CSV table of C-alpha atoms in Angstrom, one decimal:
chain,number,residue,atom,x,y,z
A,1,MET,CA,83.8,83.4,83.3
A,2,SER,CA,84.0,83.1,87.1
A,3,ASP,CA,81.4,84.8,89.3
A,4,LYS,CA,82.4,88.3,90.3
A,5,ILE,CA,81.9,90.7,93.3
A,6,LEU,CA,82.2,94.5,92.9
A,7,ILE,CA,83.6,96.6,95.7
A,8,LEU,CA,82.7,100.3,95.7
A,9,ASP,CA,85.5,102.3,97.3
A,10,PHE,CA,84.7,105.2,99.6
A,11,GLY,CA,88.3,105.9,100.5
A,12,SER,CA,89.1,103.5,103.4
A,13,GLN,CA,92.8,102.8,103.8
A,14,VAL,CA,91.9,99.1,104.2
A,15,THR,CA,89.6,98.7,101.1
A,16,GLN,CA,92.2,96.5,99.5
A,17,LEU,CA,91.9,94.1,102.3
A,18,ILE,CA,88.2,93.5,101.4
A,19,ALA,CA,89.3,92.4,98.0
A,20,ARG,CA,92.0,90.2,99.4
A,21,ARG,CA,89.5,88.4,101.7
A,22,VAL,CA,87.0,87.9,98.9
A,23,ARG,CA,89.7,86.4,96.6
A,24,GLU,CA,90.8,84.1,99.4
A,25,THR,CA,87.4,82.5,99.1
A,26,GLY,CA,88.0,81.7,95.4
A,27,VAL,CA,85.8,84.5,94.2
A,28,TYR,CA,87.1,87.1,91.8
A,29,CYS,CA,86.5,90.8,92.7
A,30,GLU,CA,87.5,94.3,91.7
A,31,ILE,CA,87.5,97.7,93.4
A,32,VAL,CA,86.1,100.7,91.7
A,33,PRO,CA,85.7,104.3,93.1
A,34,PHE,CA,82.1,104.9,94.1
A,35,ASN,CA,81.8,107.7,91.5
A,36,MET,CA,82.9,105.5,88.6
A,37,ALA,CA,80.8,102.5,89.4
A,38,ASP,CA,78.0,103.4,87.0
A,39,GLU,CA,80.4,103.1,84.1
A,40,MET,CA,81.2,99.5,84.7
A,41,ILE,CA,78.3,97.8,86.5
A,42,ASP,CA,76.5,96.5,83.4
A,43,ASP,CA,79.5,95.1,81.7
A,44,TYR,CA,81.0,93.7,84.9
A,45,ALA,CA,77.7,92.0,85.9
A,46,PRO,CA,78.5,91.4,89.6
A,47,LYS,CA,76.7,88.8,91.7
A,48,GLY,CA,77.0,91.1,94.7
A,49,ILE,CA,78.3,94.5,95.8
A,50,ILE,CA,80.3,95.5,98.8
A,51,LEU,CA,80.4,99.2,100.0
A,52,SER,CA,83.7,100.0,101.7
A,53,GLY,CA,84.4,102.2,104.7
A,54,GLY,CA,85.7,105.7,104.3
A,55,PRO,CA,86.8,108.8,106.1
A,56,ALA,CA,83.8,111.1,105.3
A,57,SER,CA,80.7,111.7,107.3
A,58,VAL,CA,77.3,110.7,105.9
A,59,THR,CA,75.8,113.6,107.9
A,60,HIS,CA,77.3,116.1,105.4
A,61,SER,CA,75.4,116.6,102.1
A,62,ASP,CA,78.5,116.8,99.9
A,63,THR,CA,80.0,113.5,100.9
A,64,PRO,CA,80.2,110.3,98.8
A,65,ARG,CA,77.1,108.2,98.1
A,66,ALA,CA,76.5,104.9,96.3
A,67,PRO,CA,74.8,105.0,92.9
A,68,GLU,CA,71.1,104.8,93.6
A,69,ARG,CA,70.6,102.1,90.9
A,70,ILE,CA,72.5,99.4,92.8
A,71,PHE,CA,69.6,99.2,95.3
A,72,ASN,CA,67.3,98.2,92.5
A,73,MET,CA,69.5,95.6,90.8
A,74,ASN,CA,68.1,92.7,92.8
A,75,ILE,CA,71.6,91.5,94.0
A,76,PRO,CA,73.0,91.3,97.5
A,77,ILE,CA,74.7,94.3,99.0
A,78,LEU,CA,77.0,94.4,102.1
A,79,GLY,CA,77.8,97.8,103.6
A,80,ILE,CA,80.9,98.1,105.8
A,81,CYS,CA,81.3,101.1,108.3
A,82,TYR,CA,80.7,104.1,106.0
A,83,GLY,CA,79.2,101.7,103.5
A,84,GLN,CA,76.6,100.7,106.1
A,85,GLN,CA,75.9,104.3,106.9
A,86,THR,CA,75.4,105.5,103.4
A,87,MET,CA,73.2,102.5,102.5
A,88,VAL,CA,71.0,103.2,105.5
A,89,GLU,CA,70.8,106.9,104.8
A,90,GLN,CA,70.1,106.5,101.1
A,91,LEU,CA,67.3,104.0,101.8
A,92,GLY,CA,65.5,106.3,104.2
A,93,GLY,CA,67.1,105.7,107.6
A,94,LYS,CA,69.1,108.1,109.7
A,95,VAL,CA,72.8,108.5,110.6
A,96,SER,CA,74.1,111.0,113.2
A,97,THR,CA,77.4,112.1,114.7
A,98,SER,CA,77.7,110.7,118.1
A,99,ASP,CA,79.8,111.4,121.2
A,100,HIS,CA,80.0,107.6,121.7
A,101,GLN,CA,82.8,106.8,119.2
A,102,GLU,CA,84.4,103.4,118.8
A,103,PHE,CA,88.0,103.0,117.7
A,104,GLY,CA,89.8,99.7,118.1
A,105,ARG,CA,88.7,96.4,119.7
A,106,ALA,CA,85.0,96.1,120.5
A,107,PHE,CA,82.4,93.3,121.1
A,108,VAL,CA,79.1,92.8,119.4
A,109,ASP,CA,76.1,91.0,121.0
A,110,VAL,CA,74.2,88.9,118.5
A,111,LYS,CA,70.5,89.5,119.1
A,112,ASN,CA,68.9,87.6,116.2
A,113,ASP,CA,69.7,85.0,113.6
A,114,CYS,CA,71.0,86.2,110.3
A,115,THR,CA,72.2,84.5,107.1
A,116,LEU,CA,75.4,86.5,107.3
A,117,PHE,CA,76.1,84.7,110.6
A,118,ASP,CA,75.3,81.1,109.5
A,119,GLY,CA,77.9,78.8,110.9
A,120,VAL,CA,79.9,81.6,112.4
A,121,TRP,CA,78.0,83.4,115.1
A,122,GLU,CA,75.0,82.2,117.1
A,123,SER,CA,72.2,84.3,118.7
A,124,GLY,CA,73.1,85.2,122.2
A,125,THR,CA,76.9,85.2,121.7
A,126,ASN,CA,79.4,88.0,122.3
A,127,ASN,CA,82.0,88.4,119.5
A,128,GLU,CA,85.2,90.4,119.1
A,129,VAL,CA,85.4,92.9,116.2
A,130,TRP,CA,87.4,96.0,115.1
A,131,MET,CA,85.6,99.3,115.1
A,132,SER,CA,86.6,102.6,113.6
A,133,HIS,CA,83.8,105.1,113.5
A,134,GLY,CA,82.5,108.4,114.9
A,135,ASP,CA,79.1,108.5,113.2
A,136,ARG,CA,76.5,105.7,113.8
A,137,VAL,CA,73.1,104.6,112.6
A,138,GLU,CA,70.2,106.0,114.6
A,139,ALA,CA,67.2,104.8,112.7
A,140,LEU,CA,66.6,102.0,110.1
A,141,PRO,CA,64.9,102.1,106.7
A,142,ASP,CA,61.8,100.0,106.2
A,143,GLY,CA,62.5,96.3,105.9
A,144,PHE,CA,65.7,96.4,108.0
A,145,ASP,CA,66.1,94.7,111.4
A,146,ILE,CA,68.8,94.9,114.1
A,147,VAL,CA,70.7,91.6,114.4
A,148,ALA,CA,73.7,92.7,116.6
A,149,VAL,CA,74.6,95.6,118.8
A,150,SER,CA,77.7,96.9,120.6
A,151,GLU,CA,78.2,99.1,123.5
A,152,ASN,CA,78.4,102.3,121.4
A,153,ALA,CA,76.6,101.1,118.2
A,154,PRO,CA,73.0,100.2,118.7
A,155,TYR,CA,72.8,99.1,115.1
A,156,ALA,CA,76.2,97.3,114.8
A,157,VAL,CA,74.8,94.8,112.3
A,158,VAL,CA,71.5,95.3,110.4
A,159,ALA,CA,69.8,93.2,107.7
A,160,ASP,CA,67.0,93.3,105.2
A,161,GLU,CA,66.9,89.6,104.5
A,162,ALA,CA,64.2,89.9,101.8
A,163,ARG,CA,66.4,92.1,99.7
A,164,LYS,CA,69.7,90.5,100.9
A,165,PHE,CA,71.0,93.9,102.1
A,166,PHE,CA,73.4,93.8,105.1
A,167,GLY,CA,75.3,96.5,107.0
A,168,VAL,CA,78.0,96.1,109.6
A,169,GLN,CA,79.5,98.9,111.5
A,170,PHE,CA,82.8,97.1,112.2
A,171,HIS,CA,85.5,96.0,109.7
A,172,PRO,CA,85.4,92.3,108.9
A,173,GLU,CA,88.3,92.6,106.4
A,174,VAL,CA,91.0,93.3,109.1
A,175,VAL,CA,92.6,90.5,111.1
A,176,HIS,CA,91.6,92.2,114.3
A,177,THR,CA,88.0,90.9,113.6
A,178,PRO,CA,88.7,87.2,114.2
A,179,SER,CA,85.5,86.0,112.4
A,180,GLY,CA,85.6,88.6,109.7
A,181,ALA,CA,86.9,86.4,106.9
A,182,ALA,CA,84.2,83.8,107.6
A,183,LEU,CA,81.5,86.5,107.5
A,184,LEU,CA,82.8,87.7,104.2
A,185,LYS,CA,82.9,84.2,102.9
A,186,ASN,CA,79.3,83.7,103.9
A,187,PHE,CA,78.3,86.8,102.0
A,188,VAL,CA,80.1,86.0,98.7
A,189,ARG,CA,79.6,82.3,98.7
A,190,GLU,CA,76.3,81.6,100.4
A,191,ILE,CA,74.3,84.9,100.0
A,192,CYS,CA,75.6,85.9,96.6
A,193,GLY,CA,75.9,82.3,95.4
A,194,CYS,CA,79.4,82.7,93.9
A,195,SER,CA,80.9,79.3,93.0
A,196,GLY,CA,84.4,80.0,94.3
A,197,ASP,CA,86.1,78.6,91.2
A,198,TRP,CA,88.6,81.4,90.6
A,199,THR,CA,92.1,79.8,90.8
A,200,MET,CA,95.6,80.8,89.8
A,201,ALA,CA,95.7,77.9,87.2
A,202,SER,CA,92.6,79.3,85.5
A,203,PHE,CA,94.0,82.8,85.7
A,204,ARG,CA,97.2,81.6,84.0
A,205,GLU,CA,95.3,80.0,81.1
A,206,THR,CA,93.1,83.0,80.6
A,207,LYS,CA,96.0,85.5,80.6
A,208,ILE,CA,98.0,83.4,78.1
A,209,LEU,CA,95.1,83.5,75.7
A,210,GLU,CA,94.6,87.3,76.3
A,211,ILE,CA,98.3,88.0,75.7
A,212,ARG,CA,98.3,86.1,72.4
A,213,GLU,CA,95.2,87.9,71.3
A,214,GLN,CA,96.6,91.3,72.2
A,215,VAL,CA,100.1,90.9,70.8
A,216,GLY,CA,99.5,88.8,67.7
A,217,ASP,CA,102.7,88.4,65.8
A,218,LYS,CA,104.3,91.6,67.1
A,219,ARG,CA,107.2,92.0,69.5
A,220,VAL,CA,107.2,92.7,73.2
A,221,ILE,CA,110.1,94.2,75.3
A,222,CYS,CA,110.1,93.8,79.1
A,223,GLY,CA,112.3,95.6,81.6
A,224,LEU,CA,113.5,93.3,84.3
A,225,SER,CA,114.3,94.7,87.7
A,226,GLY,CA,115.3,91.5,89.4
A,227,GLY,CA,112.1,91.6,91.4
A,228,VAL,CA,109.3,89.1,91.6
A,229,ASP,CA,106.7,91.2,89.6
A,230,SER,CA,108.8,91.8,86.4
A,231,SER,CA,110.1,88.2,86.6
A,232,VAL,CA,106.7,86.7,86.7
A,233,VAL,CA,105.5,88.9,83.9
A,234,ALA,CA,108.4,87.8,81.7
A,235,VAL,CA,107.9,84.1,82.3
A,236,LEU,CA,104.1,84.4,81.7
A,237,ILE,CA,104.5,86.3,78.5
A,238,HIS,CA,107.3,84.0,77.3
A,239,GLU,CA,105.0,81.1,77.8
A,240,ALA,CA,102.4,82.9,75.7
A,241,ILE,CA,104.5,84.2,72.7
A,242,GLY,CA,108.0,82.7,73.1
A,243,ASP,CA,110.8,84.4,71.2
A,244,GLN,CA,108.6,87.4,70.4
A,245,LEU,CA,109.6,88.6,73.9
A,246,THR,CA,113.0,90.3,74.6
A,247,CYS,CA,113.9,91.2,78.2
A,248,VAL,CA,116.3,94.0,79.1
A,249,TYR,CA,118.0,93.9,82.5
A,250,VAL,CA,119.6,97.3,83.3
A,251,ASP,CA,122.1,96.8,86.1
A,252,HIS,CA,122.5,100.1,87.9
A,253,GLY,CA,125.2,98.9,90.3
A,254,LEU,CA,122.9,99.1,93.3
A,255,MET,CA,121.6,95.6,93.4
A,256,ARG,CA,122.0,93.1,96.3
A,257,ALA,CA,125.0,90.8,96.4
A,258,GLY,CA,124.8,88.2,93.6
A,259,GLU,CA,121.5,89.4,92.3
A,260,SER,CA,122.5,90.3,88.8
A,261,GLU,CA,124.2,87.0,88.3
A,262,GLN,CA,121.0,85.2,89.5
A,263,VAL,CA,118.8,87.2,87.1
A,264,VAL,CA,121.0,86.4,84.1
A,265,SER,CA,121.3,82.8,85.0
A,266,LEU,CA,117.5,82.3,85.6
A,267,PHE,CA,116.4,83.8,82.4
A,268,ARG,CA,119.1,82.9,79.9
A,269,GLU,CA,119.9,79.4,81.2
A,270,HIS,CA,116.8,78.1,82.9
A,271,TYR,CA,114.0,79.7,80.8
A,272,ASN,CA,116.0,80.4,77.6
A,273,ILE,CA,114.4,83.8,77.3
A,274,LYS,CA,116.1,86.4,75.1
A,275,LEU,CA,117.9,88.7,77.6
A,276,ILE,CA,120.0,91.8,77.2
A,277,HIS,CA,122.2,92.5,80.3
A,278,ARG,CA,123.4,96.1,80.3
A,279,ASP,CA,126.0,96.9,83.0
A,280,ALA,CA,125.3,100.7,83.4
A,281,SER,CA,126.7,101.0,86.9
A,282,ASP,CA,129.3,103.6,86.0
A,283,LEU,CA,126.6,105.8,84.4
A,284,PHE,CA,124.2,105.6,87.3
A,285,LEU,CA,126.8,106.1,90.1
A,286,GLY,CA,128.3,109.0,88.1
A,287,GLU,CA,125.0,110.8,87.8
A,288,LEU,CA,124.2,110.1,91.5
A,289,ALA,CA,127.5,111.6,92.8
A,290,GLY,CA,126.7,114.4,95.2
A,291,VAL,CA,123.0,113.8,95.2
A,292,THR,CA,121.5,113.5,98.7
A,293,ASP,CA,117.7,114.2,98.4
A,294,PRO,CA,115.9,110.8,98.2
A,295,GLU,CA,113.3,112.0,95.7
A,296,VAL,CA,116.0,113.3,93.4
A,297,LYS,CA,117.7,109.9,93.7
A,298,ARG,CA,114.6,108.2,92.6
A,299,LYS,CA,114.0,110.5,89.7
A,300,THR,CA,117.6,110.3,88.5
A,301,ILE,CA,117.5,106.5,88.6
A,302,GLY,CA,114.2,106.5,86.9
A,303,LYS,CA,115.2,108.8,84.1
A,304,LEU,CA,118.5,106.9,83.5
A,305,PHE,CA,116.6,103.6,83.5
A,306,ILE,CA,114.3,104.9,80.7
A,307,ASP,CA,117.3,106.3,78.7
A,308,VAL,CA,119.2,103.1,78.9
A,309,PHE,CA,116.2,100.9,78.3
A,310,GLU,CA,115.2,102.9,75.2
A,311,GLU,CA,118.8,102.7,73.8
A,312,GLU,CA,118.8,98.9,74.2
A,313,ALA,CA,115.3,98.6,72.7
A,314,ARG,CA,116.5,100.5,69.6
A,315,ASN,CA,119.6,98.2,69.4
A,316,VAL,CA,117.3,95.2,69.0
A,317,GLY,CA,115.2,96.9,66.3
A,318,GLY,CA,112.4,98.2,68.6
A,319,ALA,CA,109.2,96.6,69.8
A,320,ASP,CA,105.5,97.2,69.5
A,321,PHE,CA,104.6,96.5,73.2
A,322,LEU,CA,106.2,97.2,76.5
A,323,ALA,CA,105.5,94.7,79.3
A,324,GLN,CA,105.4,95.8,82.9
A,325,GLY,CA,104.5,94.4,86.2
A,326,THR,CA,101.7,96.7,87.2
A,327,LEU,CA,99.8,95.2,90.1
A,328,TYR,CA,96.3,95.8,91.3
A,329,PRO,CA,97.2,98.2,94.1
A,330,ASP,CA,98.9,100.4,91.4
A,331,VAL,CA,95.7,100.3,89.3
A,332,ILE,CA,93.5,101.2,92.3
A,333,GLU,CA,95.7,104.1,93.3
A,334,SER,CA,95.7,105.4,89.7
A,335,VAL,CA,91.9,105.7,89.6
A,336,SER,CA,91.3,106.7,93.2
A,337,PHE,CA,88.5,109.3,93.5
A,338,ILE,CA,90.9,111.4,95.6
A,339,GLY,CA,93.3,111.6,92.7
A,340,GLY,CA,96.4,109.7,91.7
A,341,PRO,CA,98.9,109.1,88.9
A,342,SER,CA,97.8,107.8,85.5
A,343,VAL,CA,99.8,105.7,83.1
A,344,THR,CA,103.1,104.8,84.8
A,345,ILE,CA,105.9,102.4,84.4
A,346,LYS,CA,106.0,99.9,87.2
A,347,SER,CA,106.3,101.9,90.4
A,348,HIS,CA,109.5,100.3,91.6
A,349,HIS,CA,111.3,101.9,88.7
A,350,ASN,CA,110.0,105.3,90.0
A,351,VAL,CA,110.0,107.0,86.6
A,352,GLY,CA,106.7,108.9,86.9
A,353,GLY,CA,105.3,108.2,83.4
A,354,LEU,CA,105.6,106.4,80.1
A,355,PRO,CA,107.2,108.8,77.6
A,356,GLU,CA,105.0,109.4,74.5
A,357,ARG,CA,108.1,109.1,72.3
A,358,MET,CA,108.3,105.4,73.1
A,359,ASN,CA,105.1,104.9,71.1
A,360,MET,CA,104.4,101.4,72.4
A,361,GLY,CA,101.3,99.6,73.7
A,362,LEU,CA,101.3,98.2,77.2
A,363,VAL,CA,101.0,94.6,78.2
A,364,GLU,CA,100.2,94.4,81.9
A,365,PRO,CA,99.0,90.8,82.7
A,366,LEU,CA,99.3,91.2,86.4
A,367,ARG,CA,97.1,94.3,86.8
A,368,GLU,CA,94.3,92.3,88.5
A,369,LEU,CA,96.6,90.7,91.1
A,370,PHE,CA,97.8,91.5,94.6
A,371,LYS,CA,101.4,90.8,95.6
A,372,ASP,CA,100.7,87.5,97.3
A,373,GLU,CA,98.7,86.4,94.2
A,374,VAL,CA,101.7,87.3,92.0
A,375,ARG,CA,103.8,85.0,94.1
A,376,ASP,CA,101.2,82.2,93.7
A,377,LEU,CA,101.2,82.7,89.9
A,378,GLY,CA,105.0,82.5,90.0
A,379,ARG,CA,104.8,79.1,91.7
A,380,GLU,CA,102.1,78.1,89.2
A,381,LEU,CA,104.6,79.0,86.4
A,382,GLY,CA,107.3,76.9,88.0
A,383,LEU,CA,109.5,79.7,89.4
A,384,HIS,CA,111.5,78.3,92.4
A,385,ASN,CA,109.9,79.2,95.8
A,386,ASP,CA,113.2,80.7,97.0
A,387,PHE,CA,112.9,83.3,94.2
A,388,VAL,CA,109.2,83.8,94.4
A,389,SER,CA,109.2,84.3,98.2
A,390,ARG,CA,112.1,86.7,98.2
A,391,HIS,CA,111.6,89.9,100.2
A,392,PRO,CA,110.5,93.0,98.2
A,393,PHE,CA,113.4,95.1,96.9
A,394,PRO,CA,112.4,98.3,95.1
A,395,GLY,CA,114.0,99.2,91.8
A,396,PRO,CA,116.2,102.0,93.2
A,397,GLY,CA,117.9,99.2,95.2
A,398,LEU,CA,120.6,100.2,97.6
A,399,ALA,CA,120.2,103.9,96.6
A,400,ILE,CA,117.3,104.3,99.2
A,401,ARG,CA,119.3,102.3,101.7
A,402,ILE,CA,122.1,104.8,101.7
A,403,PRO,CA,120.7,108.1,103.1
A,404,GLY,CA,123.0,111.0,101.9
A,405,GLU,CA,125.5,110.8,99.0
A,406,ILE,CA,125.9,107.5,97.2
A,407,THR,CA,129.4,106.2,96.3
A,408,ARG,CA,130.6,102.9,95.0
A,409,GLU,CA,132.5,102.4,98.3
A,410,LYS,CA,129.3,102.9,100.3
A,411,ALA,CA,127.4,100.5,98.0
A,412,ASP,CA,130.0,97.8,98.4
A,413,ILE,CA,130.0,98.2,102.2
A,414,LEU,CA,126.2,98.0,102.4
A,415,ARG,CA,126.0,95.1,100.0
A,416,LYS,CA,128.3,93.0,102.2
A,417,ALA,CA,126.5,93.9,105.4
A,418,ASP,CA,123.1,93.2,103.8
A,419,ALA,CA,124.2,89.8,102.6
A,420,ILE,CA,125.5,88.8,106.0
A,421,TYR,CA,122.2,89.9,107.7
A,422,LEU,CA,120.0,87.9,105.2
A,423,GLU,CA,122.3,84.9,105.5
A,424,GLU,CA,121.9,84.9,109.3
A,425,ILE,CA,118.1,85.3,109.0
A,426,ARG,CA,118.0,82.2,106.6
A,427,LYS,CA,120.3,80.2,108.9
A,428,ALA,CA,118.0,80.9,111.8
A,429,GLY,CA,115.0,79.7,109.8
A,430,LEU,CA,113.3,83.1,110.1
A,431,TYR,CA,113.3,84.3,106.4
A,432,ASP,CA,109.7,83.3,105.6
A,433,ASP,CA,108.4,84.7,108.9
A,434,ILE,CA,109.6,88.2,107.8
A,435,TRP,CA,107.9,90.3,105.1
A,436,GLN,CA,111.0,92.4,104.4
A,437,ALA,CA,114.5,92.7,105.9
A,438,PHE,CA,117.4,94.9,104.9
A,439,ALA,CA,120.4,96.8,106.1
A,440,VAL,CA,120.8,100.6,105.9
A,441,LEU,CA,124.1,102.5,105.8
A,442,LEU,CA,123.5,105.5,108.0
A,443,PRO,CA,124.9,108.9,107.0
A,444,VAL,CA,126.9,109.1,110.3
A,445,LYS,CA,130.2,107.8,111.5
A,446,THR,CA,131.2,106.9,115.1
A,447,VAL,CA,134.5,106.5,116.9
A,448,GLY,CA,135.1,102.9,118.1
A,449,VAL,CA,137.9,100.7,119.3
A,450,MET,CA,138.7,97.5,117.4
A,451,GLY,CA,141.5,95.6,118.8
A,452,ASP,CA,144.2,98.1,119.8
A,453,ALA,CA,143.2,100.7,117.3
A,454,ARG,CA,140.7,103.5,117.3
A,455,THR,CA,138.3,103.5,114.3
A,456,TYR,CA,136.1,106.1,112.7
A,457,ASP,CA,133.6,104.2,110.6
A,458,HIS,CA,130.0,103.9,109.5
A,459,VAL,CA,126.9,102.9,111.5
A,460,CYS,CA,124.8,100.1,110.0
A,461,ALA,CA,121.1,99.9,110.8
A,462,LEU,CA,119.2,96.6,110.5
A,463,ARG,CA,115.5,96.5,109.8
A,464,ALA,CA,113.0,93.6,109.6
A,465,VAL,CA,109.2,93.9,109.5
A,466,THR,CA,106.2,91.7,109.5
A,467,SER,CA,103.3,92.5,107.2
A,468,THR,CA,100.6,90.8,105.1
A,469,ASP,CA,100.3,93.5,102.4
A,470,GLY,CA,102.9,96.1,102.8
A,471,MET,CA,100.3,98.7,103.8
A,472,THR,CA,101.2,98.5,107.5
A,473,ALA,CA,104.0,96.7,109.3
A,474,ASP,CA,105.5,96.0,112.7
A,475,TYR,CA,109.1,95.3,113.6
A,476,PHE,CA,110.2,91.7,113.8
A,477,PRO,CA,111.0,90.7,117.5
A,478,PHE,CA,114.4,89.1,116.9
A,479,PRO,CA,115.9,87.2,119.9
A,480,HIS,CA,118.9,89.1,121.4
A,481,ASP,CA,121.3,86.3,120.6
A,482,PHE,CA,120.4,86.6,116.9
A,483,LEU,CA,121.0,90.3,116.8
A,484,GLY,CA,124.3,89.7,118.6
A,485,ARG,CA,125.5,87.2,116.0
A,486,ALA,CA,124.5,89.3,113.1
A,487,ALA,CA,126.0,92.5,114.5
A,488,THR,CA,129.3,90.7,115.4
A,489,ARG,CA,129.6,89.2,111.9
A,490,ILE,CA,129.0,92.5,110.2
A,491,ILE,CA,131.5,94.3,112.3
A,492,ASN,CA,134.1,91.6,111.9
A,493,GLU,CA,133.6,90.9,108.2
A,494,VAL,CA,132.7,94.3,106.7
A,495,ARG,CA,135.5,96.8,106.7
A,496,GLY,CA,134.1,100.3,107.2
A,497,VAL,CA,131.4,99.4,109.8
A,498,ASN,CA,132.1,99.7,113.5
A,499,ARG,CA,128.6,99.9,115.0
A,500,VAL,CA,125.3,98.1,114.3
A,501,VAL,CA,121.8,99.2,115.5
A,502,TYR,CA,118.4,97.6,115.1
A,503,ASP,CA,115.4,99.7,114.0
A,504,ILE,CA,112.3,98.8,115.9
A,505,THR,CA,109.9,101.5,114.5
A,506,SER,CA,106.5,100.3,113.1
A,507,LYS,CA,105.3,101.2,109.7
A,508,PRO,CA,102.0,103.1,109.5
A,509,PRO,CA,99.8,103.1,106.5
A,510,GLY,CA,101.1,105.0,103.5
A,511,THR,CA,104.8,104.8,104.2
A,512,ILE,CA,106.7,102.7,101.7
A,513,GLU,CA,110.5,102.9,102.2
A,514,TRP,CA,113.1,103.6,104.9
A,515,GLU,CA,115.1,106.6,103.7
């Protein structure tokens, strides 16, 4: 088994980025809420522990603390922001609330050599970092030394080299700390001594064996959405158990242009996987008639999906296991110490829970992976890069791209506009530079003049964002000539649209969809 790092989560919105950076070094890691760490430390046997940041203040007595036992386990510990502060306070130092806060870009002066800095920072240098703190360390525990300072943090980096305890006030996991990934690599590879042998090829082999052991000679059913996650799950499980797997693709009539045909072709013809294709578009569009609230849309689609899925499962004689594309962010959210959902079907189906009447076990082979790692696994399994790299498209499909009432006519208009937009992006060679791009049919109409006639038609909004993880995003800066070409084609080729606008809002943490 590969070496492992354990990350204790104190509620930072970027804790997942710590795990991503660690895994990028070839070292496997998991995130666990600080108050659940005691339950898994012994079995997990980490070679090092990272304490994340968090929104609380160590100066309050009722705020999170690390389990005291970790400081006596004789393994390296790295505290980040709040993690640094609670480590210092728990070991006998002092933390206080300060008027000298630091939020955003800052610079740290390296005062002394430190193994955390080896090959990255040298003594006497000034280095850019990203700060986000109101409290700060005021006094160190015995054994610790100052190794770097900033303008408003006199203990920006501290170290107890003998015990291999390190604390940084800044966030090395974010891209705004240019050397952050290298510092984290130093910690996990050099200080913790992790070998860095965790690869997607080894993950694939391990998961195939685990699936065979879990399933035995029983049957598995998998709900395909057309997205990357469920597709990778299906191909991986099929490689493990072959014809014991049956996939069900419920077509709700709200997919992108040509997507249903692509899914059927890929799984039936290329992979020869047993696939049931159920065209339920009339049922879904009928139930959505007159519905305008986005959450009601999601729940309606989710309920219908389960109903149709269950019906098709009964038609094939049932199954013992349900396969779903649960990813690691879903797992983290479900056990968050601030609360979260429990057992759920893959979030992009938006169904809110696995009905007890289904009476099936769950097969979730991707639950340790982030989205980019799922894409890597897809490539490892031989899925074509054009499919694996496809932009995210949640299960409700066009339903959340049509604010207001959904009709078949609106869906057809949007499908055509969206296809033209993506075609122009591909022609411009920009598709892989964008994390997600899509068209939205706005719930307004405008008067326009086309040729010699007045029109009263829909407004179409275009959106494209850049992101690394979907947690935050910024709009993609298209050249004006691109937007002109795309808008002109949509207006000329899609009857029912007479105006196109481009959405340039950014996407703060926590927001998922445009609706």
